[in-house]
Short mmCIF file of C-alpha atoms and ligand atoms in Angstrom, two decimals:
data_model
loop_
_atom_site.label_atom_id
_atom_site.label_comp_id
_atom_site.label_asym_id
_atom_site.label_seq_id
_atom_site.Cartn_x
_atom_site.Cartn_y
_atom_site.Cartn_z
CA UNK A 1 246.04 150.49 -7.45
CA UNK A 2 243.92 153.43 -7.39
CA UNK A 3 242.87 154.21 -10.97
CA UNK A 4 242.24 149.93 -10.89
CA UNK A 5 239.83 150.84 -7.52
CA UNK A 6 238.79 153.67 -9.39
CA UNK A 7 237.68 152.19 -12.28
CA UNK A 8 236.47 148.97 -11.02
CA UNK A 9 233.99 151.30 -8.87
CA UNK A 10 232.80 152.57 -11.63
CA UNK A 11 232.65 149.83 -13.45
CA UNK A 12 230.29 148.02 -10.83
CA UNK A 13 227.94 151.72 -10.43
CA UNK A 14 227.39 150.96 -14.36
CA UNK A 15 226.34 147.64 -13.50
CA UNK A 16 223.60 148.47 -11.12
CA UNK A 17 222.90 151.53 -13.71
CA UNK A 18 221.70 148.97 -16.02
CA UNK A 19 220.35 146.32 -14.30
CA UNK A 20 218.13 149.15 -12.80
CA UNK A 21 216.94 150.61 -16.11
CA UNK A 22 216.11 147.21 -17.14
CA UNK A 23 214.11 146.59 -13.97
CA UNK A 24 212.11 149.82 -14.22
CA UNK A 25 212.33 149.56 -18.41
CA UNK A 26 210.66 145.94 -17.80
CA UNK A 27 207.83 146.54 -16.77
CA UNK A 28 206.26 150.06 -18.37
CA UNK A 29 207.56 148.02 -21.78
CA UNK A 30 205.36 145.13 -21.11
CA UNK A 31 202.92 148.22 -19.93
CA UNK A 32 202.98 149.78 -23.93
CA UNK A 33 202.79 146.70 -24.88
CA UNK A 34 199.04 146.29 -23.10
CA UNK A 35 197.54 149.48 -24.16
CA UNK A 36 198.71 149.49 -27.70
CA UNK A 37 196.75 145.96 -27.60
CA UNK A 38 193.65 147.47 -26.60
CA UNK A 39 191.48 146.22 -23.58
CA UNK A 40 189.71 143.84 -25.66
CA UNK A 41 192.30 141.87 -26.72
CA UNK A 42 194.11 141.21 -23.63
CA UNK A 43 193.62 137.77 -22.84
CA UNK A 44 194.52 138.10 -19.33
CA UNK A 45 192.74 140.96 -18.05
CA UNK A 46 189.81 139.40 -15.90
CA UNK A 47 186.35 140.46 -16.44
CA UNK A 48 184.27 141.98 -14.04
CA UNK A 49 182.97 139.40 -11.61
CA UNK A 50 180.02 139.85 -10.94
CA UNK A 51 178.03 140.60 -7.27
CA UNK A 52 175.00 140.76 -5.63
CA UNK A 53 172.30 140.31 -2.58
CA UNK A 54 168.63 140.28 -1.78
CA UNK A 55 167.19 140.26 1.47
CA UNK A 56 163.51 139.97 2.93
CA UNK A 57 161.98 141.43 6.31
CA UNK A 58 159.02 138.65 6.50
CA UNK A 59 156.39 137.31 4.03
CA UNK A 60 152.46 137.42 5.63
CA UNK A 61 148.87 139.29 4.98
CA UNK A 62 150.26 143.13 4.07
CA UNK A 63 147.47 145.28 3.61
CA UNK A 64 147.39 148.53 1.72
CA UNK A 65 144.54 149.64 3.11
CA UNK A 66 145.87 148.92 6.72
CA UNK A 67 149.50 150.65 6.13
CA UNK A 68 150.14 154.94 6.46
CA UNK A 69 151.67 156.11 4.06
CA UNK A 70 154.69 156.84 7.02
CA UNK A 71 154.32 153.57 8.01
CA UNK A 72 155.38 152.24 4.76
CA UNK A 73 157.95 154.86 4.26
CA UNK A 74 160.08 153.36 7.38
CA UNK A 75 159.62 149.82 5.91
CA UNK A 76 161.00 151.29 2.94
CA UNK A 77 164.22 152.92 4.76
CA UNK A 78 164.62 150.19 7.13
CA UNK A 79 164.81 147.68 3.72
CA UNK A 80 167.54 150.13 1.98
CA UNK A 81 169.62 150.36 5.20
CA UNK A 82 170.16 146.56 5.47
CA UNK A 83 170.75 147.01 1.55
CA UNK A 84 173.26 149.11 2.06
CA UNK A 85 175.20 148.07 4.49
CA UNK A 86 175.89 144.65 2.45
CA UNK A 87 175.97 146.05 -1.23
CA UNK A 88 178.59 148.48 0.45
CA UNK A 89 181.06 145.43 1.61
CA UNK A 90 180.37 143.56 -0.91
CA UNK A 91 181.38 146.29 -3.86
CA UNK A 92 184.69 146.77 -1.94
CA UNK A 93 185.13 143.03 -2.26
CA UNK A 94 184.25 141.73 1.25
CA UNK A 95 182.80 138.42 1.83
CA UNK A 96 179.26 137.26 1.02
CA UNK A 97 179.17 135.92 4.65
CA UNK A 98 179.66 140.04 6.06
CA UNK A 99 177.00 140.83 3.51
CA UNK A 100 174.69 138.56 4.37
CA UNK A 101 175.51 139.27 8.26
CA UNK A 102 175.46 142.90 8.75
CA UNK A 103 172.20 143.20 6.46
CA UNK A 104 170.89 141.47 9.19
CA UNK A 105 171.85 142.78 11.48
CA UNK A 106 170.55 146.41 10.19
CA UNK A 107 167.39 144.45 10.06
CA UNK A 108 167.57 143.09 13.42
CA UNK A 109 168.03 146.57 14.50
CA UNK A 110 164.82 147.87 13.06
CA UNK A 111 161.98 147.69 15.30
CA UNK A 112 159.87 146.97 12.37
CA UNK A 113 160.71 143.45 11.58
CA UNK A 114 160.18 140.27 13.69
CA UNK A 115 163.51 139.65 14.59
CA UNK A 116 165.96 140.73 17.16
CA UNK A 117 164.85 144.53 18.73
CA UNK A 118 161.40 144.23 16.98
CA UNK A 119 160.40 140.61 18.13
CA UNK A 120 157.39 138.90 18.99
CA UNK A 121 156.64 137.68 22.19
CA UNK A 122 155.84 134.42 22.98
CA UNK A 123 152.63 133.05 25.37
CA UNK A 124 154.38 133.55 27.92
CA UNK A 125 155.20 136.90 27.08
CA UNK A 126 158.95 136.95 26.71
CA UNK A 127 160.89 137.08 23.76
CA UNK A 128 162.71 134.06 22.20
CA UNK A 129 165.40 134.73 18.94
CA UNK A 130 166.35 132.58 16.52
CA UNK A 131 168.90 132.49 13.60
CA UNK A 132 171.56 130.79 11.07
CA UNK A 133 174.43 131.48 8.32
CA UNK A 134 175.72 129.03 5.91
CA UNK A 135 178.93 129.59 3.89
CA UNK A 136 178.32 128.20 0.76
CA UNK A 137 181.79 127.76 -0.19
CA UNK A 138 182.95 125.47 2.91
CA UNK A 139 178.95 124.34 3.90
CA UNK A 140 179.80 125.25 6.95
CA UNK A 141 176.76 126.93 9.07
CA UNK A 142 176.00 128.15 12.45
CA UNK A 143 172.45 128.43 14.00
CA UNK A 144 171.08 129.83 17.91
CA UNK A 145 167.84 129.47 18.92
CA UNK A 146 165.75 130.46 22.20
CA UNK A 147 167.76 133.36 22.52
CA UNK A 148 166.43 136.27 25.36
CA UNK A 149 169.05 138.82 25.41
CA UNK A 150 171.77 138.42 22.56
CA UNK A 151 170.94 142.10 20.75
CA UNK A 152 172.17 140.77 17.52
CA UNK A 153 171.01 136.76 17.28
CA UNK A 154 172.76 136.72 13.81
CA UNK A 155 176.04 137.52 15.26
CA UNK A 156 176.20 134.83 17.42
CA UNK A 157 175.43 132.19 15.22
CA UNK A 158 178.21 133.44 13.07
CA UNK A 159 180.62 132.95 16.10
CA UNK A 160 178.97 128.67 16.24
CA UNK A 161 179.90 128.21 12.74
CA UNK A 162 183.50 130.39 13.18
CA UNK A 163 184.25 129.15 16.80
CA UNK A 164 182.81 125.86 18.20
CA UNK A 165 182.93 122.28 16.93
CA UNK A 166 178.97 122.64 16.45
CA UNK A 167 176.14 123.71 14.51
CA UNK A 168 173.58 124.17 16.34
CA UNK A 169 173.35 126.04 20.15
CA UNK A 170 170.13 127.11 22.01
CA UNK A 171 169.03 128.91 24.97
CA UNK A 172 171.35 128.90 28.63
CA UNK A 173 173.82 127.28 26.41
CA UNK A 174 174.20 129.82 23.56
CA UNK A 175 174.47 132.33 26.13
CA UNK A 176 176.85 131.45 28.15
CA UNK A 177 179.01 131.03 24.68
CA UNK A 178 177.74 134.16 23.85
CA UNK A 179 179.19 135.80 27.20
CA UNK A 180 182.70 133.83 27.33
CA UNK A 181 182.85 135.14 23.38
CA UNK A 182 181.91 138.94 24.35
CA UNK A 183 179.01 139.02 22.27
CA UNK A 184 176.79 141.80 23.52
CA UNK A 185 173.86 140.66 25.80
CA UNK A 186 171.16 143.29 26.55
CA UNK A 187 168.18 142.75 29.30
CA UNK A 188 165.00 141.32 28.15
CA UNK A 189 163.47 144.89 28.10
CA UNK A 190 165.04 146.09 24.85
CA UNK A 191 163.38 144.25 23.17
CA UNK A 192 159.95 145.36 24.40
CA UNK A 193 157.75 147.07 22.16
CA UNK A 194 154.54 148.25 22.39
CA UNK A 195 153.11 146.61 19.35
CA UNK A 196 153.85 143.49 19.10
CA UNK A 197 153.25 143.37 23.16
CA UNK A 198 149.52 145.12 21.58
CA UNK A 199 149.50 141.82 19.13
CA UNK A 200 149.85 139.77 21.63
CA UNK A 201 146.97 140.67 23.84
CA UNK A 202 144.37 140.80 20.31
CA UNK A 203 146.03 137.64 20.12
CA UNK A 204 145.23 136.11 23.71
CA UNK A 205 141.67 138.17 23.63
CA UNK A 206 140.81 136.09 20.29
CA UNK A 207 141.70 133.01 21.84
CA UNK A 208 139.66 133.17 24.71
CA UNK A 209 137.13 134.17 21.49
CA UNK A 210 137.56 130.95 20.22
CA UNK A 211 139.10 132.54 17.32
CA UNK A 212 142.61 131.12 17.38
CA UNK A 213 143.86 127.63 15.87
CA UNK A 214 144.18 127.81 12.00
CA UNK A 215 143.83 131.10 10.14
CA UNK A 216 140.15 132.34 11.61
CA UNK A 217 140.53 135.18 13.66
CA UNK A 218 141.40 138.82 13.44
CA UNK A 219 145.20 139.52 14.07
CA UNK A 220 146.97 140.27 10.78
CA UNK A 221 149.33 137.68 9.85
CA UNK A 222 151.95 140.67 9.99
CA UNK A 223 151.68 140.47 14.05
CA UNK A 224 152.06 137.21 13.94
CA UNK A 225 155.14 136.56 12.67
CA UNK A 226 157.99 137.27 9.88
CA UNK A 227 162.12 137.34 9.67
CA UNK A 228 164.63 138.38 8.21
CA UNK A 229 167.49 137.49 6.06
CA UNK A 230 169.80 138.24 3.28
CA UNK A 231 171.27 135.97 0.24
CA UNK A 232 174.52 137.25 -1.17
CA UNK A 233 177.15 135.83 -4.01
CA UNK A 234 180.48 137.86 -3.82
CA UNK A 235 183.58 138.67 -6.30
CA UNK A 236 185.35 135.48 -5.68
CA UNK A 237 182.21 133.69 -6.34
CA UNK A 238 180.82 132.70 -3.16
CA UNK A 239 177.50 132.36 -2.06
CA UNK A 240 175.80 132.90 1.91
CA UNK A 241 172.63 133.28 3.48
CA UNK A 242 171.56 134.93 6.81
CA UNK A 243 168.59 134.69 8.88
CA UNK A 244 166.76 135.48 11.94
CA UNK A 245 163.37 135.85 13.45
CA UNK A 246 161.69 136.68 16.45
CA UNK A 247 159.22 133.75 15.27
CA UNK A 248 155.55 133.45 15.53
CA UNK A 249 153.61 135.22 18.24
CA UNK A 250 151.77 133.63 20.92
CA UNK A 251 154.15 130.44 20.25
CA UNK A 252 154.77 128.17 23.44
CA UNK A 253 157.93 128.89 24.79
CA UNK A 254 160.31 126.49 23.95
CA UNK A 255 159.45 126.89 20.27
CA UNK A 256 162.27 126.66 17.49
CA UNK A 257 160.85 127.59 13.78
CA UNK A 258 162.64 126.87 10.28
CA UNK A 259 164.75 129.80 10.70
CA UNK A 260 167.76 127.55 12.87
CA UNK A 261 167.10 124.25 10.68
CA UNK A 262 169.41 124.80 7.95
CA UNK A 263 168.25 122.93 4.74
CA UNK A 264 164.37 124.41 6.47
CA UNK A 265 165.14 128.27 6.54
CA UNK A 266 168.73 128.58 5.65
CA UNK A 267 170.72 127.11 3.17
CA UNK A 268 174.06 127.44 0.96
CA UNK A 269 175.93 125.79 -1.44
CA UNK A 270 177.99 127.49 -4.03
CA UNK A 271 177.41 124.75 -6.87
CA UNK A 272 173.71 126.14 -6.73
CA UNK A 273 172.50 128.33 -5.00
CA UNK A 274 171.85 130.55 -1.32
CA UNK A 275 167.90 130.31 0.02
CA UNK A 276 166.35 132.36 3.33
CA UNK A 277 163.32 131.65 3.98
CA UNK A 278 160.43 133.01 6.25
CA UNK A 279 156.86 131.70 6.97
CA UNK A 280 154.81 129.04 8.63
CA UNK A 281 158.34 127.59 9.84
CA UNK A 282 156.65 123.76 10.76
CA UNK A 283 156.15 123.82 6.86
CA UNK A 284 159.13 125.35 5.92
CA UNK A 285 160.55 122.13 8.17
CA UNK A 286 158.83 119.60 7.07
CA UNK A 287 159.40 120.16 3.46
CA UNK A 288 163.39 121.04 3.89
CA UNK A 289 162.31 123.56 1.84
CA UNK A 290 165.72 125.58 1.50
CA UNK A 291 167.89 122.47 0.75
CA UNK A 292 165.13 121.58 -1.55
CA UNK A 293 165.58 124.32 -3.95
CA UNK A 294 169.10 124.11 -4.32
CA UNK A 295 168.87 120.06 -4.65
CA UNK A 296 166.21 120.84 -8.02
CA UNK A 297 168.92 122.36 -9.49
CA UNK A 298 171.97 120.33 -8.81
CA UNK A 299 169.72 117.22 -9.41
CA UNK A 300 166.58 118.26 -11.25
CA UNK A 301 169.02 120.93 -13.89
CA UNK A 302 166.36 123.47 -12.89
CA UNK A 303 167.40 127.86 -12.63
CA UNK A 304 166.68 129.44 -10.11
CA UNK A 305 163.64 130.38 -10.50
CA UNK A 306 161.91 127.23 -11.55
CA UNK A 307 163.59 125.39 -8.54
CA UNK A 308 162.75 128.53 -6.08
CA UNK A 309 158.90 128.18 -7.31
CA UNK A 310 158.73 124.89 -6.97
CA UNK A 311 160.14 124.66 -2.95
CA UNK A 312 157.59 127.00 -2.01
CA UNK A 313 154.95 125.16 -3.79
CA UNK A 314 155.97 122.16 -1.68
CA UNK A 315 155.62 124.06 1.26
CA UNK A 316 152.00 125.60 0.41
CA UNK A 317 150.53 122.34 -0.68
CA UNK A 318 151.08 120.85 3.33
CA UNK A 319 149.94 123.61 4.23
CA UNK A 320 152.27 126.76 4.64
CA UNK A 321 152.56 130.35 3.74
CA UNK A 322 155.10 132.43 2.89
CA UNK A 323 157.78 133.25 0.85
CA UNK A 324 161.83 132.95 0.23
CA UNK A 325 164.35 134.95 -1.28
CA UNK A 326 167.04 133.05 -3.32
CA UNK A 327 170.69 133.83 -5.35
CA UNK A 328 172.60 131.98 -7.76
CA UNK A 329 176.07 132.17 -8.30
CA UNK A 330 175.28 133.78 -11.44
CA UNK A 331 173.97 136.68 -9.28
CA UNK A 332 170.29 135.77 -10.14
CA UNK A 333 168.13 136.66 -7.86
CA UNK A 334 164.37 134.79 -7.14
CA UNK A 335 161.53 136.46 -4.48
CA UNK A 336 158.74 134.04 -4.75
CA UNK A 337 155.99 134.53 -2.12
CA UNK A 338 152.50 133.13 -1.23
CA UNK A 339 151.05 135.13 0.64
CA UNK A 340 149.66 138.98 -0.33
CA UNK A 341 152.51 140.52 0.33
CA UNK A 342 156.78 140.06 1.58
CA UNK A 343 159.10 143.21 2.89
CA UNK A 344 162.33 142.57 0.36
CA UNK A 345 164.94 143.93 -1.78
CA UNK A 346 167.42 143.16 -3.62
CA UNK A 347 170.69 144.72 -5.95
CA UNK A 348 169.65 144.66 -9.30
CA UNK A 349 172.55 144.10 -12.53
CA UNK A 350 173.29 148.11 -12.74
CA UNK A 351 174.03 148.19 -9.08
CA UNK A 352 170.15 150.03 -8.52
CA UNK A 353 168.31 148.95 -5.06
CA UNK A 354 165.31 147.66 -5.27
CA UNK A 355 162.37 147.32 -2.40
CA UNK A 356 158.92 146.30 -2.75
CA UNK A 357 156.85 145.37 -0.28
CA UNK A 358 153.50 144.57 -2.25
CA UNK A 359 152.47 141.59 -4.96
N1 LIG B 1 159.34 131.01 9.89
C1 LIG B 1 159.30 131.83 10.77
C2 LIG B 1 159.04 130.77 12.42
O1 LIG B 1 158.35 129.95 11.54
C3 LIG B 1 158.37 132.98 10.95
C4 LIG B 1 157.74 134.04 9.31
O2 LIG B 1 159.07 133.71 8.93
O3 LIG B 1 157.12 134.26 9.59
O4 LIG B 1 159.61 131.30 13.06
#
């Protein structure tokens, strides 16, 4: 009986060992087989998925003569910081939504750009910010307008998209929603920058001399408006876009531009492209510019570059100037503008950062 138990036990151990080595050998064998075949012959080996990112910091009359080397370095550094922040996320396998939000946050925190911290002033001497974000996979979108205390408007736009049943919230309602959800609110002083304040005074002075109305006055467009934006493609093939702005300097309180209007300043659709616009908002709204790029690709079969240029030409025909950035599902980017400069950057197919300002 004892002998039987010992034999039985031996039998169980032997069986267990055989099973274990079969398990251990299984994957080892198949790995050898794959290695022998060589990577090029592996039918299941996935090719590296493309990722892509482009950003802008506004388009306008950016004159070389008025730009000091130091100022130019600061603008370039700001754009590079935003590209780095967004691209790190994409490289680590993160989503295009996260990448665009993070890139735009970096630009909102930089006082050189007209969004967040560096927002221009309204005619009443206040700051009113707009932002929006869109997910090309689900076509969900979130937008906020006329914010006065939200440190990073793009974060609130994302929250509207993800935590509310709505697409757009504005003013006090938007800020109450921000507060309820723990979004950082700051004193209005946070948005004060001397340069933007001086620009407002210059505009008001020009107005007194009958210079304002149209563009026949001496204020550079760089002082007047600007926007920041990002478009991205992630490794899962999802496109996203995010746009944020302080709007137009000396705008009437309550004025809302194209930035938070989905289809005008911001649009993303996995079937076509992701777009973020900058320029004379009223014209981009009337042209439905961001959606136009997508529609031209979807219904006219246009390639990204051609569609982006045609949509911008339509804005120009109405009388508007500016630019846009766009990325398609293959990671191609287009950055057309009809002004003499646009703060912009993208990551090329080799992962190299390209930052440009002038034409
Ligand atoms: N599009 C922005 C607005 O109209 C301004 C700009 O991008 O320059 O508010």
